[in-house]
Amino acid sequence: MPELPEVESVARHLQRILPNRTIEQAIVTRATLVEEATPEAFCARLQGVTFTEIGRRGKHLLLHLSSNDTLITHLRMTGRFLYLDRDATPLKHTHARFFLDNGKQLAFDDQRHFGRMHLVKSSEVADTREIRDLAPEPLGPEFTFGYLKQTLVKSSRDMKELLLDQTRVLGLGNIYAVEALFAARIHPETPANLVPGRKAKDLYEAIQAILEAAIEAGSTIQTDPEVIDGSYFGNSFEEALVVYDREGEPCIRCESPIARIRQGQRSTYFCPKCQKAPKKKD
DNA sequence: ACTAAAGCCTGGCTGC
DNA sequence: TGCAGCCAGGCTTTAG
C-alpha cells in the first residue's frame, strides 16, 4: 500500500531506467486504467515518445515525456511497475505494457484495479483534478509548522481522518498517519482544533521524521530490480512500524496493549495509555 | 464550505 | 473441504 515514501522510491527507481528510453509500442488491456481516454487513443499518443524525467507530487508519479505530455500515474493499493524483457509473459493482473527501444518492457500490474493513468499536457499537470488541490509537499519548504497549525485550527475532524486528507496534509496513508499520531502522543479521535500547540509541534516533527526515515530505508534496502513497487525485497518493512497492525501487542513505551478502532471504514491502532482520549464528545 | 459515507476491486483469511 | 463473508485502503463521488 504505497504511501509517499514508497512512491518516492518508485520514482527514483524509474528515474534510473526510463529517461531517454523511447516507447516503440504501448498496449492497454483494461480500459478503466486510463479513465477518460480510450485505450487506443491513449496508446497512439504514447507511440514513439521518449521519457524525459520522472517526478512525483504527493502519491502521484509524474512521467514526463518528449511530446510535452506527462503521464500521471497513481498506484493506489496494489499498482506496481515491472521492468521485464520484451518477450516476458504478462502476469494475471498486468493491464498495460510499454515496449521500449532497449529490448525491455515497462509493465503496469495491478491486482485490485484501483490504479489509474492520466495522460495530460505537461503544462496542465498542476491544473488537473488529481494534482490541483493537494496540500504542500510534507518535506518541502511550504509545509511549515505554521501551515500545519492553521490547518488543524480550521478543522473539527478527528485527527486521524484529517491526516489522511491529501488536501490538508500530503503523503500520509493509514500506516504513517497512525505512526505519526503515536509518536506525537495524540489520540486519533481528537478533534483537530483541540490539539494543543505543543502536540501539534510534536506531530509536525513526527510527520517529517517518519517520512524521511521511510524514504531513507527505501533508498538503502535492496529491491528486486524487476519489480518496481516501492516495497522492500528480502526485508521486513513491518519491523519499523511500532503500532500499525499490532493490536494487543505491548506498547513500546508503556507496555499497555495496543488498541484497534474503526475510523471511517479503516483500522486505527493506538496506545490508549500514551495517547490520552480527548475531552469527551457525544 | 465543510464533513460523512458509500463504492470501487481482488485475494487472503476466518469461522462455520 | 467448501464456501460465505469480512478485511485490506487511497481516492472519487454522492449525500447531507
PDB file of C-alpha atoms (C1' of nucleotides) in Angstrom, chain A residues 74 112 114 174 244 262 267, chain C residues 7-13:
ATOM      1  CA  HIS A  74      -1.382   6.579  -9.243  1.00  0.00           C
ATOM      2  CA  ARG A 112      -7.142  -4.730  -7.434  1.00  0.00           C
ATOM      3  CA  PHE A 114      -7.557   0.778  -8.303  1.00  0.00           C
ATOM      4  CA  ASN A 174      -3.232   4.736   7.004  1.00  0.00           C
ATOM      5  CA  TYR A 244       0.328  -0.335  12.936  1.00  0.00           C
ATOM      6  CA  ARG A 262     -12.526   1.804  13.217  1.00  0.00           C
ATOM      7  CA  SER A 267      -8.462   0.427  11.179  1.00  0.00           C
TER       8      SER A 267
ATOM      9  C1'  DC C   7     -10.971  -7.280   5.615  1.00  0.00           C
ATOM     10  C1'  DA C   8      -7.193  -4.648   3.414  1.00  0.00           C
ATOM     11  C1'  DG C   9      -7.392   1.025   1.975  1.00  0.00           C
ATOM     12  C1'  DG C  10      -6.418   5.603  -1.467  1.00  0.00           C
ATOM     13  C1'  DC C  11      -9.352   8.177  -3.612  1.00  0.00           C
ATOM     14  C1'  DT C  12     -13.768   9.814  -6.064  1.00  0.00           C
ATOM     15  C1'  DT C  13     -18.387  10.588  -5.879  1.00  0.00           C
TER      16       DT C  13
END
